[in-house]
């Protein structure tokens, strides 16, 4: 289990997909990419998808994703993405009242319980008091990280610069 902070963008791709019954169907799928700008996000998703989709496709929509971090899993069955809201609990020293601040995370897991377990694994290594306010499965198909090669260029198969 590792986490990664970055600039995340949700990209919607529209294309004709061959279904299991052999028929062609127009679909829209959502992916997440790490990029510095909307322009780079469009370029990155076009590059990534060109190796998966034979034929034409178009980028329908790009928007900033409100994820503070993404928690990746190396488990083979972790094929789903869960949007999670955590509330961090602090005590105001002057008023001695509890204050909660909410942060969204994206968590890779195979099940809802697996997502909760992955959150606890990552957050258990911190000294922060938190509550899991919500966990919901998304329709995201995949997440593409920004990676650097040994020569400092963008690559596909390297580990991220920082691991948690």
mmCIF file of C-alpha atoms in Angstrom, residues 16-121:
data_model
loop_
_atom_site.group_PDB
_atom_site.id
_atom_site.type_symbol
_atom_site.label_atom_id
_atom_site.label_comp_id
_atom_site.label_asym_id
_atom_site.label_seq_id
_atom_site.Cartn_x
_atom_site.Cartn_y
_atom_site.Cartn_z
ATOM 1 C CA UNK A 16 -16.831 2.603 -29.618
ATOM 2 C CA UNK A 17 -16.177 -0.445 -27.482
ATOM 3 C CA UNK A 18 -16.579 -4.051 -28.566
ATOM 4 C CA UNK A 19 -18.836 -5.657 -25.997
ATOM 5 C CA UNK A 20 -18.662 -9.306 -24.843
ATOM 6 C CA UNK A 21 -21.418 -10.238 -27.306
ATOM 7 C CA UNK A 22 -19.329 -8.808 -30.176
ATOM 8 C CA UNK A 23 -21.518 -5.748 -30.763
ATOM 9 C CA UNK A 24 -20.084 -2.229 -30.921
ATOM 10 C CA UNK A 25 -21.397 0.266 -28.375
ATOM 11 C CA UNK A 26 -20.544 3.924 -27.749
ATOM 12 C CA UNK A 27 -19.262 4.272 -24.186
ATOM 13 C CA UNK A 28 -17.889 7.021 -21.983
ATOM 14 C CA UNK A 29 -15.281 5.947 -19.424
ATOM 15 C CA UNK A 30 -13.577 8.022 -16.753
ATOM 16 C CA UNK A 31 -9.867 7.855 -15.989
ATOM 17 C CA UNK A 32 -7.618 9.853 -13.665
ATOM 18 C CA UNK A 33 -4.232 11.240 -14.707
ATOM 19 C CA UNK A 34 -1.533 13.147 -12.877
ATOM 20 C CA UNK A 35 -0.646 16.329 -14.793
ATOM 21 C CA UNK A 36 0.418 19.922 -14.259
ATOM 22 C CA UNK A 37 -2.301 21.466 -16.441
ATOM 23 C CA UNK A 38 -5.466 20.698 -18.395
ATOM 24 C CA UNK A 39 -3.404 20.674 -21.601
ATOM 25 C CA UNK A 40 -0.958 18.144 -20.189
ATOM 26 C CA UNK A 41 -3.836 16.052 -18.799
ATOM 27 C CA UNK A 42 -5.381 15.846 -22.278
ATOM 28 C CA UNK A 43 -2.028 14.920 -23.822
ATOM 29 C CA UNK A 44 -1.347 12.262 -21.179
ATOM 30 C CA UNK A 45 -4.773 10.615 -21.434
ATOM 31 C CA UNK A 46 -4.500 10.560 -25.246
ATOM 32 C CA UNK A 47 -1.091 8.830 -24.973
ATOM 33 C CA UNK A 48 -2.267 6.348 -22.354
ATOM 34 C CA UNK A 49 -5.503 5.444 -24.130
ATOM 35 C CA UNK A 50 -3.946 5.070 -27.594
ATOM 36 C CA UNK A 51 -2.302 1.844 -26.403
ATOM 37 C CA UNK A 52 -5.630 0.446 -25.110
ATOM 38 C CA UNK A 53 -8.160 1.604 -27.692
ATOM 39 C CA UNK A 54 -7.930 0.604 -31.332
ATOM 40 C CA UNK A 55 -9.796 3.118 -33.424
ATOM 41 C CA UNK A 56 -10.933 6.640 -32.762
ATOM 42 C CA UNK A 57 -11.730 8.122 -29.381
ATOM 43 C CA UNK A 58 -12.267 11.602 -28.040
ATOM 44 C CA UNK A 59 -11.653 13.337 -24.750
ATOM 45 C CA UNK A 60 -15.152 14.448 -23.696
ATOM 46 C CA UNK A 61 -14.348 16.249 -20.457
ATOM 47 C CA UNK A 62 -11.439 17.104 -18.169
ATOM 48 C CA UNK A 63 -11.837 18.441 -14.644
ATOM 49 C CA UNK A 64 -9.663 18.801 -11.595
ATOM 50 C CA UNK A 65 -10.152 15.906 -9.207
ATOM 51 C CA UNK A 66 -10.611 16.834 -5.569
ATOM 52 C CA UNK A 67 -8.336 14.105 -4.200
ATOM 53 C CA UNK A 68 -5.705 15.076 -1.657
ATOM 54 C CA UNK A 69 -3.923 11.778 -2.270
ATOM 55 C CA UNK A 70 -4.455 8.454 -3.970
ATOM 56 C CA UNK A 71 -3.835 5.240 -2.049
ATOM 57 C CA UNK A 72 -2.587 2.584 -4.468
ATOM 58 C CA UNK A 73 -2.727 -1.140 -3.772
ATOM 59 C CA UNK A 74 -0.431 -3.839 -5.159
ATOM 60 C CA UNK A 75 -3.047 -6.532 -4.527
ATOM 61 C CA UNK A 76 -4.029 -8.440 -7.662
ATOM 62 C CA UNK A 77 -7.766 -8.234 -6.948
ATOM 63 C CA UNK A 78 -7.712 -4.480 -6.208
ATOM 64 C CA UNK A 79 -9.521 -3.521 -9.400
ATOM 65 C CA UNK A 80 -11.895 -0.835 -8.106
ATOM 66 C CA UNK A 81 -11.539 2.778 -6.992
ATOM 67 C CA UNK A 82 -13.298 4.218 -3.936
ATOM 68 C CA UNK A 83 -13.807 7.891 -3.178
ATOM 69 C CA UNK A 84 -13.290 8.365 0.522
ATOM 70 C CA UNK A 85 -13.893 11.318 2.803
ATOM 71 C CA UNK A 86 -11.825 11.420 5.970
ATOM 72 C CA UNK A 87 -12.400 13.878 8.774
ATOM 73 C CA UNK A 88 -9.330 14.882 10.731
ATOM 74 C CA UNK A 89 -9.971 15.713 14.373
ATOM 75 C CA UNK A 90 -8.110 18.478 16.167
ATOM 76 C CA UNK A 91 -8.770 20.206 19.473
ATOM 77 C CA UNK A 92 -8.792 24.004 19.583
ATOM 78 C CA UNK A 93 -6.517 24.761 22.546
ATOM 79 C CA UNK A 94 -8.276 28.036 23.410
ATOM 80 C CA UNK A 95 -11.868 26.808 23.363
ATOM 81 C CA UNK A 96 -11.066 23.116 23.964
ATOM 82 C CA UNK A 97 -13.620 22.253 21.275
ATOM 83 C CA UNK A 98 -13.210 19.490 18.754
ATOM 84 C CA UNK A 99 -12.697 20.669 15.175
ATOM 85 C CA UNK A 100 -13.065 18.429 12.120
ATOM 86 C CA UNK A 101 -11.661 19.116 8.682
ATOM 87 C CA UNK A 102 -12.661 16.956 5.711
ATOM 88 C CA UNK A 103 -10.321 15.672 3.004
ATOM 89 C CA UNK A 104 -11.099 13.463 -0.015
ATOM 90 C CA UNK A 105 -8.925 10.513 -1.007
ATOM 91 C CA UNK A 106 -9.114 7.949 -3.778
ATOM 92 C CA UNK A 107 -8.454 4.373 -2.636
ATOM 93 C CA UNK A 108 -7.721 1.313 -4.770
ATOM 94 C CA UNK A 109 -9.196 -1.945 -3.467
ATOM 95 C CA UNK A 110 -11.171 -5.011 -4.490
ATOM 96 C CA UNK A 111 -14.041 -4.468 -2.031
ATOM 97 C CA UNK A 112 -15.510 -1.772 0.186
ATOM 98 C CA UNK A 113 -14.056 -3.517 3.263
ATOM 99 C CA UNK A 114 -10.707 -3.694 1.474
ATOM 100 C CA UNK A 115 -10.852 0.072 0.893
ATOM 101 C CA UNK A 116 -11.458 0.694 4.611
ATOM 102 C CA UNK A 117 -8.575 -1.658 5.464
ATOM 103 C CA UNK A 118 -6.266 0.182 3.027
ATOM 104 C CA UNK A 119 -7.199 3.544 4.556
ATOM 105 C CA UNK A 120 -6.450 2.223 8.041
ATOM 106 C CA UNK A 121 -3.121 0.791 6.801
#
